[in-house]
Coordinates of C-alpha atoms and ligand atoms in Angstrom, one line a residue:
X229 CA 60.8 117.8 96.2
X230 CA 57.8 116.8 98.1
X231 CA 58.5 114.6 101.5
X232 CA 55.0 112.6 100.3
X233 CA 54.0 110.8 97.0
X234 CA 50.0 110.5 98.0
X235 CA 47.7 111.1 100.5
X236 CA 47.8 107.6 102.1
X237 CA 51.1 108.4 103.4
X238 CA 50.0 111.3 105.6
X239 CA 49.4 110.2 109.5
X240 CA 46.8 112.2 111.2
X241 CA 48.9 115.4 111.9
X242 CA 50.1 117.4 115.3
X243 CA 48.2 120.5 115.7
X244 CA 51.2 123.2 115.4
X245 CA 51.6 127.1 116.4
X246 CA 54.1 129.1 114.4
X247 CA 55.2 132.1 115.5
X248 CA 57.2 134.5 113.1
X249 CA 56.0 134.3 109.0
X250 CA 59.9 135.5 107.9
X251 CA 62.0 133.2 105.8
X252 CA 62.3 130.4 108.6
X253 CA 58.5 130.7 110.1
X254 CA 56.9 130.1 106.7
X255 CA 59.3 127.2 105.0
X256 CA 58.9 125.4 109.0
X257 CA 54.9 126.1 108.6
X258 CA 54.1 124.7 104.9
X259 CA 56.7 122.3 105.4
X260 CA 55.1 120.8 108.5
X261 CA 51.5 121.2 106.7
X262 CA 53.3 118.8 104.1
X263 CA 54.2 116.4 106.3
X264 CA 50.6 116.0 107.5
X265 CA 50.4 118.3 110.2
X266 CA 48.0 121.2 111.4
X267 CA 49.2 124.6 111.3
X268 CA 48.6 127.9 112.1
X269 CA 51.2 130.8 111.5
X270 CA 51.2 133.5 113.6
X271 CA 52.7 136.7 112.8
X272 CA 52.4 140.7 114.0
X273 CA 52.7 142.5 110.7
X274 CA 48.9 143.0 109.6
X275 CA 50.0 143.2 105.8
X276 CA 52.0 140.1 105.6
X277 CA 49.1 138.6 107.2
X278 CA 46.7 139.6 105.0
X279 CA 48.7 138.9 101.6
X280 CA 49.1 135.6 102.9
X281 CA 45.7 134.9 103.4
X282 CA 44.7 136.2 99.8
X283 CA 47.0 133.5 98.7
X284 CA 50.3 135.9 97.9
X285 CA 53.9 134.5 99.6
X286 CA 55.9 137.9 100.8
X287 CA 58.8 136.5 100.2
X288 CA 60.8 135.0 97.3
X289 CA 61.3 131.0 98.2
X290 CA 61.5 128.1 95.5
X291 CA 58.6 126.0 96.0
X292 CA 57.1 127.4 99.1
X293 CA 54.0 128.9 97.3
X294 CA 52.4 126.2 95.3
X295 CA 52.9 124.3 99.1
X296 CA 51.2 126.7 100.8
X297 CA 48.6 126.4 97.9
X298 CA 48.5 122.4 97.9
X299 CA 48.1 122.6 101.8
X300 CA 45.4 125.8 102.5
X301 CA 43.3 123.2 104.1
X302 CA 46.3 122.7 107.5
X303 CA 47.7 125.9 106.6
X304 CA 46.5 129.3 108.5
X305 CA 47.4 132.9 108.9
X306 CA 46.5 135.0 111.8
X307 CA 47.9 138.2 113.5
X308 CA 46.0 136.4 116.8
X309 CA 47.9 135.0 119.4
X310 CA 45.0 133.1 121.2
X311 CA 43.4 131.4 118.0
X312 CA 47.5 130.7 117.3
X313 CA 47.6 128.5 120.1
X314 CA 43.9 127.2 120.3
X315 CA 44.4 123.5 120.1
X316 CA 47.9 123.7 119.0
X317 CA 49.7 120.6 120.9
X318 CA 53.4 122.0 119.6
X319 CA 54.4 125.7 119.1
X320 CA 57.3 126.5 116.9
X321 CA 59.4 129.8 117.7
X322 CA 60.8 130.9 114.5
X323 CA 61.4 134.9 114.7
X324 CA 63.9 136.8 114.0
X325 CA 66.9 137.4 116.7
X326 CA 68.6 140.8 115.2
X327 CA 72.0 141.5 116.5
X328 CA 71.3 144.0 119.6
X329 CA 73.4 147.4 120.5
X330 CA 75.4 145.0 122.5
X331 CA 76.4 142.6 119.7
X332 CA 74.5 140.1 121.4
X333 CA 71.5 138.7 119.6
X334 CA 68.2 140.9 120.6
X335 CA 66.0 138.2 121.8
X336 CA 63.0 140.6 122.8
X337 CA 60.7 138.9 120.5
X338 CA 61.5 135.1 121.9
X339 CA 60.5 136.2 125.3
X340 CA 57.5 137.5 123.9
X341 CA 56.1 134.5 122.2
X342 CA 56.9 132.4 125.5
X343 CA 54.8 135.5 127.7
X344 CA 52.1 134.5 125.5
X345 CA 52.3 130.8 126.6
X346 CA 51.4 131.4 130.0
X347 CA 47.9 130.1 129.7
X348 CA 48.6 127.1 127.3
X349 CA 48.7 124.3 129.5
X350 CA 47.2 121.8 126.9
X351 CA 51.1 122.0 125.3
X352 CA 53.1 119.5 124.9
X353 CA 56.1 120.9 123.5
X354 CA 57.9 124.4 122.7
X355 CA 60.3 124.6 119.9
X356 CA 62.7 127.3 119.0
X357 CA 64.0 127.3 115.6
X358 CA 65.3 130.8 115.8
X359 CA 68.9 131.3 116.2
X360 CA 69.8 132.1 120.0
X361 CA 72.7 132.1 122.4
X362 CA 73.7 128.7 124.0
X363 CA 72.0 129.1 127.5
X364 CA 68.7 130.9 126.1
X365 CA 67.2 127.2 126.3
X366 CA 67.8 126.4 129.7
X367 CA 66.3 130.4 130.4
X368 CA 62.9 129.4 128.7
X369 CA 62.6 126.4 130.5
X370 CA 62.9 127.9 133.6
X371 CA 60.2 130.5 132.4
X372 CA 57.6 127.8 131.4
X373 CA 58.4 125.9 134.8
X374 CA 57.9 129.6 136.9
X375 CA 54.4 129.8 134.4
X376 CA 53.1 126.3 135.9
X377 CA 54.4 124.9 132.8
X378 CA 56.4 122.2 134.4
X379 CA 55.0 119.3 132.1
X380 CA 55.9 121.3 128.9
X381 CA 58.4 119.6 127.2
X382 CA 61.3 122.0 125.7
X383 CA 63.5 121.6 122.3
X384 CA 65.7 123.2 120.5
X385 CA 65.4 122.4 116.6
X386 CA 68.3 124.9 114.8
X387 CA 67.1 125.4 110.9
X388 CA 70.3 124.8 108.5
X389 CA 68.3 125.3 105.4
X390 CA 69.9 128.3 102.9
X391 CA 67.9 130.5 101.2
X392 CA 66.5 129.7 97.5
X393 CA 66.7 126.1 98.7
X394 CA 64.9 126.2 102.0
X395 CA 62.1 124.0 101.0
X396 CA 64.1 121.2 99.4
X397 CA 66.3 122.1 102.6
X398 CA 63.9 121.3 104.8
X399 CA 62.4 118.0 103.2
X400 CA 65.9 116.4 102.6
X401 CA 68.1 117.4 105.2
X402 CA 71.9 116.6 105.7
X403 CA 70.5 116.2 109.1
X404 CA 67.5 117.0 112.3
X405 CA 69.2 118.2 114.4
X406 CA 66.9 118.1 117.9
X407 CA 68.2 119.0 121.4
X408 CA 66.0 117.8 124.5
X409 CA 66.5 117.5 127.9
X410 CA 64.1 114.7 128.3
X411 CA 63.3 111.0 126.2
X412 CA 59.6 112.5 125.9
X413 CA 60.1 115.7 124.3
X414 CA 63.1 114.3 121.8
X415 CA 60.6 111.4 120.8
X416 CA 57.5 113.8 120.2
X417 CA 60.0 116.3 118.1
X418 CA 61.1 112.9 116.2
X419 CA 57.8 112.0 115.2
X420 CA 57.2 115.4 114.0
X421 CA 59.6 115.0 111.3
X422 CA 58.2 111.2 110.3
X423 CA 58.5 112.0 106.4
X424 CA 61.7 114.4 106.3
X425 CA 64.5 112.6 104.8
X426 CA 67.2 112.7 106.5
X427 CA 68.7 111.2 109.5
X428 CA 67.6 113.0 113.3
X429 CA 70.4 113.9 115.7
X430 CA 69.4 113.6 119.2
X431 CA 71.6 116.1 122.3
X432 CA 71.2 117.9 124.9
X433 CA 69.9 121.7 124.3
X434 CA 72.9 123.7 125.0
X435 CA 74.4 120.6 122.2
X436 CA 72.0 121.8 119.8
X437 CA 72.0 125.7 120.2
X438 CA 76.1 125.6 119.8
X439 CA 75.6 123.1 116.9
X440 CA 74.2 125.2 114.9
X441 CA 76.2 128.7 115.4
X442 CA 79.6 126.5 114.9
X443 CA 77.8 125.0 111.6
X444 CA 77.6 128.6 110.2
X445 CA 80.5 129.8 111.9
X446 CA 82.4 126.9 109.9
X447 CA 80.8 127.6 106.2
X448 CA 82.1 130.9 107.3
X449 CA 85.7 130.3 107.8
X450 CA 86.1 128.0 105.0
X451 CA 85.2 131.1 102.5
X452 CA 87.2 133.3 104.6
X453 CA 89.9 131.4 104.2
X454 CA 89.6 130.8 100.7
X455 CA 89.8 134.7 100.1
X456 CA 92.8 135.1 101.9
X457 CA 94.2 132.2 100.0
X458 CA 93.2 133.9 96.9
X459 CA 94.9 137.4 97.8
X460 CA 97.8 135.1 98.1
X461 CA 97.6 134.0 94.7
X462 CA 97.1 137.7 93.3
X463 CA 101.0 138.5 95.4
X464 CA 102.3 135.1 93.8
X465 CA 101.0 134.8 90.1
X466 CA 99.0 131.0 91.3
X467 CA 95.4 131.0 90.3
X468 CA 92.7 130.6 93.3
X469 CA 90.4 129.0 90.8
X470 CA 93.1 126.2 90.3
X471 CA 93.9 125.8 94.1
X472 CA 90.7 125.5 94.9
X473 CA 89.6 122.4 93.3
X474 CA 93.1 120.8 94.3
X475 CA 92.0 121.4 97.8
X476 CA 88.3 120.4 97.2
X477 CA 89.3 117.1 96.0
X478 CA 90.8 115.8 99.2
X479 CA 87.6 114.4 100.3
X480 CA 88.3 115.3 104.1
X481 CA 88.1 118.9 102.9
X482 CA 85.3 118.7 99.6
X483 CA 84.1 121.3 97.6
X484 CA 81.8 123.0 99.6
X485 CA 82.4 126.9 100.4
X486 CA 85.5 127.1 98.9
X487 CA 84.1 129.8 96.3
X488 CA 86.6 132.8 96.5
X489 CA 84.4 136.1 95.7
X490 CA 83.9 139.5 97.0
X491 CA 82.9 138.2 100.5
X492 CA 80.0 136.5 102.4
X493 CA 76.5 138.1 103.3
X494 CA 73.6 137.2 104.1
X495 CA 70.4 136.8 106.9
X496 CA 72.7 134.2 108.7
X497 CA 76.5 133.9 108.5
X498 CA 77.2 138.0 109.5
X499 CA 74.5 137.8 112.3
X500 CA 75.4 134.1 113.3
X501 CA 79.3 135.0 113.7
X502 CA 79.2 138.5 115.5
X503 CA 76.8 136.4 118.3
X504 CA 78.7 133.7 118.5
X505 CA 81.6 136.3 119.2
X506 CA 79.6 138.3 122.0
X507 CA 78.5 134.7 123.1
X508 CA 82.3 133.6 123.5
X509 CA 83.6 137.2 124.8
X510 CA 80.6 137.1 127.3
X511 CA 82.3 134.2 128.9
X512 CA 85.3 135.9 128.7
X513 CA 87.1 134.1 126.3
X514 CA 87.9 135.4 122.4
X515 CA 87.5 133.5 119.7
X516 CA 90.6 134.3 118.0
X517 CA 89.4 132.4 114.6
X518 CA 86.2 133.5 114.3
X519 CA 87.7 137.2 114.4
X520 CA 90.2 136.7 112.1
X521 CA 87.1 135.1 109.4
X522 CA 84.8 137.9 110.4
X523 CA 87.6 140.7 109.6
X524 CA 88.9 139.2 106.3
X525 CA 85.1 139.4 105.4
X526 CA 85.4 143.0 106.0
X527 CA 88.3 143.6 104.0
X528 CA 87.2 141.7 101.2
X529 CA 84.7 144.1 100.3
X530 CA 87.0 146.9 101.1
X531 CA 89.5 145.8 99.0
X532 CA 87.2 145.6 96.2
X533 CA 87.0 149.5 96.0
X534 CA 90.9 150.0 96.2
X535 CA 91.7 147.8 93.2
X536 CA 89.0 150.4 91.5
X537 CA 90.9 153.1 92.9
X538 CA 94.3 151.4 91.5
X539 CA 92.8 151.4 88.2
X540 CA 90.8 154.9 88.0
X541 CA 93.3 156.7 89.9
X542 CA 90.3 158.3 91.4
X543 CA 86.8 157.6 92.1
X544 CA 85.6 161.0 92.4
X545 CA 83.1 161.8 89.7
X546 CA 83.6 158.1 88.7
X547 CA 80.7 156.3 87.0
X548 CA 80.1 153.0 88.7
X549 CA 78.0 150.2 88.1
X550 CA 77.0 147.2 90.6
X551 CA 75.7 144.3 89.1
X552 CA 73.8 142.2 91.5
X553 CA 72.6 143.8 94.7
X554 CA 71.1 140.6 96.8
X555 CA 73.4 138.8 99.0
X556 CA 73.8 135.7 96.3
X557 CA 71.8 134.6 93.6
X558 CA 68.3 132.9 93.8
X559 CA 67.1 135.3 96.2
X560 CA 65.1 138.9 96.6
X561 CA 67.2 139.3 100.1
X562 CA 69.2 141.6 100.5
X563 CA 70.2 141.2 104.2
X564 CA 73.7 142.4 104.6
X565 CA 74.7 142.3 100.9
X566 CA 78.2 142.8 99.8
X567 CA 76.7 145.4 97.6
X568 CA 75.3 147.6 100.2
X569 CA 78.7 148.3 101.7
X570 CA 80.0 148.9 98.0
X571 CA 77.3 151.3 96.8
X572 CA 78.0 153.1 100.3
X573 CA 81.7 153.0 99.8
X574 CA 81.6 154.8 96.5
X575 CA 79.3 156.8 97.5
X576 CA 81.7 158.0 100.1
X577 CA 84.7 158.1 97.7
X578 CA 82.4 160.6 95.5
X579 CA 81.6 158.5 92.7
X580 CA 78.1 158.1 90.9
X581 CA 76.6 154.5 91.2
X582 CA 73.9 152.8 89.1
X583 CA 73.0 149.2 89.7
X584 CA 70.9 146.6 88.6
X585 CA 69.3 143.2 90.1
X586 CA 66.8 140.7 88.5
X587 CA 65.2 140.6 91.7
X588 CA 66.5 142.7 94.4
X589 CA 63.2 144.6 95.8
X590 CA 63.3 148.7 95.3
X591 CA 65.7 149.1 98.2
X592 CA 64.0 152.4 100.0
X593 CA 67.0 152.5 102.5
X594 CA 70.4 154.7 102.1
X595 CA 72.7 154.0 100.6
X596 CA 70.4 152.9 97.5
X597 CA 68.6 156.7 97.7
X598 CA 71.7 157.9 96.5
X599 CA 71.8 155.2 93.4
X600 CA 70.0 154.3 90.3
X601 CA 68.6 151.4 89.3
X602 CA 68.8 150.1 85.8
X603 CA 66.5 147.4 83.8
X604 CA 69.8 145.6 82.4
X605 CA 73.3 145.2 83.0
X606 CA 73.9 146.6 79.5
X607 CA 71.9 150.1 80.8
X608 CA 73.6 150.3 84.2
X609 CA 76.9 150.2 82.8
X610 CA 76.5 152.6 80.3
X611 CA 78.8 155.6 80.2
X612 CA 80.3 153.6 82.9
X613 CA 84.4 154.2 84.3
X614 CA 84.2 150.8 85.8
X615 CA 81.7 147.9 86.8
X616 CA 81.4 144.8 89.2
X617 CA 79.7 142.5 89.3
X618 CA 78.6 141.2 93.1
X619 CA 76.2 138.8 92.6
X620 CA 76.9 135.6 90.8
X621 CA 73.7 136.0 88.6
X622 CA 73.5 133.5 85.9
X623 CA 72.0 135.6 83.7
X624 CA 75.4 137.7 83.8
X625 CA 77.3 134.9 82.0
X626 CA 74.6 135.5 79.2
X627 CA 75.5 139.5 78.7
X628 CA 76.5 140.4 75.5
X629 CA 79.7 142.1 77.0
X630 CA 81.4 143.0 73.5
X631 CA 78.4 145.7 73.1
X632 CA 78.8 146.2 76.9
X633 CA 82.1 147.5 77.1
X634 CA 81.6 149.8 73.7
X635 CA 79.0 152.0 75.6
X636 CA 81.6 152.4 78.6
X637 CA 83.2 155.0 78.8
X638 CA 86.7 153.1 80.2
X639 CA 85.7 149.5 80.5
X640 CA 87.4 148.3 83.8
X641 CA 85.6 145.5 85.4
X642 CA 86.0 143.9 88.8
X643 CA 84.9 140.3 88.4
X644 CA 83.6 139.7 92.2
X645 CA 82.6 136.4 92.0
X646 CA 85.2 135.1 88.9
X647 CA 82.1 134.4 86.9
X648 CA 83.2 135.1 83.7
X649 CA 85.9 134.1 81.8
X650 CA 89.6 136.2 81.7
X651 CA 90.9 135.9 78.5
X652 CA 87.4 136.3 76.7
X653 CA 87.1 139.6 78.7
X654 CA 90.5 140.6 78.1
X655 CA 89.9 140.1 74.4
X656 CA 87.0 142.3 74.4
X657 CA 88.9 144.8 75.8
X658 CA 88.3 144.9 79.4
X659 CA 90.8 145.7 81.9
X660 CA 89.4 142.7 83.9
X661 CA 90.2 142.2 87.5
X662 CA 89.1 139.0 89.1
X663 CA 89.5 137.7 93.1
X664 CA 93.0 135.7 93.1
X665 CA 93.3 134.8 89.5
X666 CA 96.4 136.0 87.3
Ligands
UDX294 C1 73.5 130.0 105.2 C2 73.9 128.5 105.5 O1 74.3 127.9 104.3 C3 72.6 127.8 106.1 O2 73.0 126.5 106.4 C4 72.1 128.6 107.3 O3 71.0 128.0 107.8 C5 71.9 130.0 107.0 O4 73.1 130.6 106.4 P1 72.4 131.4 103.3 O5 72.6 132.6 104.1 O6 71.0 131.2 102.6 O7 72.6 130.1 104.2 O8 73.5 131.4 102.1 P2 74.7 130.5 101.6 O9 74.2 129.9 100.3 O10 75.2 129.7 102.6 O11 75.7 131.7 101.2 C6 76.1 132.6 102.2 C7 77.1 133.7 101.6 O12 78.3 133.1 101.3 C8 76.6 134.3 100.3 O13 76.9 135.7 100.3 C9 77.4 133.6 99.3 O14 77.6 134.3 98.1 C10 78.7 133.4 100.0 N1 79.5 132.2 99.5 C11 79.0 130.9 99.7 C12 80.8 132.4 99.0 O15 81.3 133.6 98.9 N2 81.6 131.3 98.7 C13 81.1 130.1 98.8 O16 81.9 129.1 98.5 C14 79.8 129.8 99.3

């Protein structure tokens, strides 16, 4: 997993400013102390600060704390912008870009990182690896030039790792993708990534910003798609499951994101999609596709709850339990989760929810207030009218669902992700329900 075998293969580093310790900040920071470099991590929240400096990773990533461990000696925390940039030849911009009351993506906290530039003339290079409208690039450059900043070189570098596999992500790419405006800058952010293996993309910035929303906005569609196909297969009698690897197999179309399930989620693809919406409907033009994916999405979830309905007649006073709460397994994140709109939708319809998660964090937020949480899927589903399960959690397959659907009290069971098997569940004595399967 590591881009190195020894030590001998490490070139005397870059000196590199992070700014932002989320999910993107801290894989790009130990991944870049990995490689060789120097890095400091810069980030406002004192407490995430100071757990990382005692040696604790706030967040749930495969790998990433036993790097951060290997490499304390190039690896630094600080809440300090100035001993952030002391030295540093390269800094990274890797905070978060919420969606904004506009739809477009808020990008307050970019402009703040480039403020703090102003004085940093011994730069070479800024980076942004957050996610950003195509055009934000060409509005920092002209920033840095207004700041006497002129001989600043300026890339965008888009981050395609998923979550649970950031690290290994990061290291072994599909590809770098690096957009520069000048031979300089592209070369420098080449070098940078001497030791990640995977090929490096040169373009032009705008190239690079748009490059990466259509990646997501493509994973996207192909899901999307995939669910409508499998609603068509519940109105025909095919099985999705079946059509799915037909399709796969054409290698022009692969595998790849053709999972039906109860809809995507996520820090990326629902954020990604509604900017590159706004981006599109600020030039005036609608992206008629990208709608279309985003409302199926929608409806997916929603559809969910009616098939419970179709079963239970009601859900008022209905006993539900949610298996899974994090947007997929492999994660603590639960960052637009299917589940979340669920748990609020039943909520709504009057029924009692109880949920369980190997790892989703104690979720302070409504709708989870109104919930319980429950140590196994076996507990949350007791006295249960009906369950689903939302997250593909391996350890589901492993449930002893005989003595599960004894202690419910009518054992109904929405299969979000088809994880289990029909037949066995039917045998049991389930009325199983599954996405586009017979
Ligand atoms: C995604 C992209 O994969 C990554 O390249 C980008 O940088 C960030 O967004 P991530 O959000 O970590 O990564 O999750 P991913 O594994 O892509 O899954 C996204 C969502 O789609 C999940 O809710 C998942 O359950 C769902 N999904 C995925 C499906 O429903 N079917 C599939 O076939 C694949």
């Amino acid at each position: 997993m590591t881009a190195r075998t020894d030590d001998s293969m490490v070139r005397p580093g870059l000196r590199i400013a992070v700014f932002g310790a989320g999910y993107i900040g801290l894989v790009t920071g130990a991944c870049l102390a990995e490689l060789g470099h120097r890095v400091v991590v810069r980030d406002i929240d004192p407490e995430k600060v100071r757990l990382l400096r005692s040696g604790d990773v706030p967040i749930y990533e495969p790998g990433l704390g036993d790097m951060i461990a290997r490499n304390k000696e190039r690896l630094t925390f600080t809440l300090d912008v100035q001993e952030t940039l002391n030295g540093a030849e390269v800094v990274y911009v890797c905070v978060d870009t919420p969606p904004s009351a506009s739809g477009d993506a808020d990008l307050s906290r970019v402009w703040s990182v480039v403020r703090s530039l102003e004085a940093a003339s011994h730069l070479r290079a800024v980076v942004v690896k957050s996610t950003v409208p195509v055009g934000t690039g060409a509005r920092v450059r002209a920033a840095l030039d207004a700041a006497g900043l002129g001989h600043v070189g300026y890339a965008a570098n888009p981050e395609f790792t998923a979550e649970g596999r950031a690290v290994e992500d990061f290291l072994h790419p599909d590809r770098v993708v690096i957009g520069a405006d000048d031979d300089a800058t592209a070369a420098l952010i080449s070098e940078l990534h001497t030791g990640v293996d995977g090929p490096v993309v040169v373009m032009d910035v705008r190239s690079a910003e748009m490059a990466k929303l259509a990646s997501n906005a493509l994973l996207a569609t192909k899901i999307s798609f995939i669910n409508e196909i499998a609603t068509l297969c519940e109105k025909t009698g095919a099985d999705v499951e079946d059509v799915a690897r037909a399709v796969g197999m054409d290698h022009r179309l692969g595998h790849h994101f053709l999972r039906p399930g109860i809809g995507w989620g996520g820090s990326c693809f629902p954020k990604d999609s509604e900017a590159l919406r706004q981006l599109a409907s600020n030039t005036g033009y609608h992206l008629q596709m990208l709608s279309a994916v985003i409302e199926v999405n929608n409806l997916q979830k929603r559809r969910a709850i009616q098939r419970l309905k179709d079963e239970l007649g009601t859900l008022a006073g209905a006993r539900v339990a949610l298996l899974g709460m994090t947007f997929k397994p492999g994660t603590d994140d639960m960052r637009e989760a299917p589940s979340t709109v669920l748990a609020g939708r039943l909520l709504a319809e009057g029924a009692e929810v109880r949920c369980w998660d190997p790892m989703a964090r104690p979720a302070e937020a409504e709708p989870w207030t109104w919930t319980t949480r429950h140590e196994s899927p076996r507990s949350a589903v007791e006295g249960a009218d009906a369950a689903i399960l939302v997250t593909d959690w391996p350890q589901l397959k492993e449930v002893d669902w005989a003595q599960a659907a004894s202690v419910m009290r009518r054992p109904v069971f929405f299969d979000g992700r088809n994880l289990l098997d029909p037949a066995v569940m039917r045998s049991l004595g389930f009325t199983y329900i599954s996405v586009g399967r017979p």
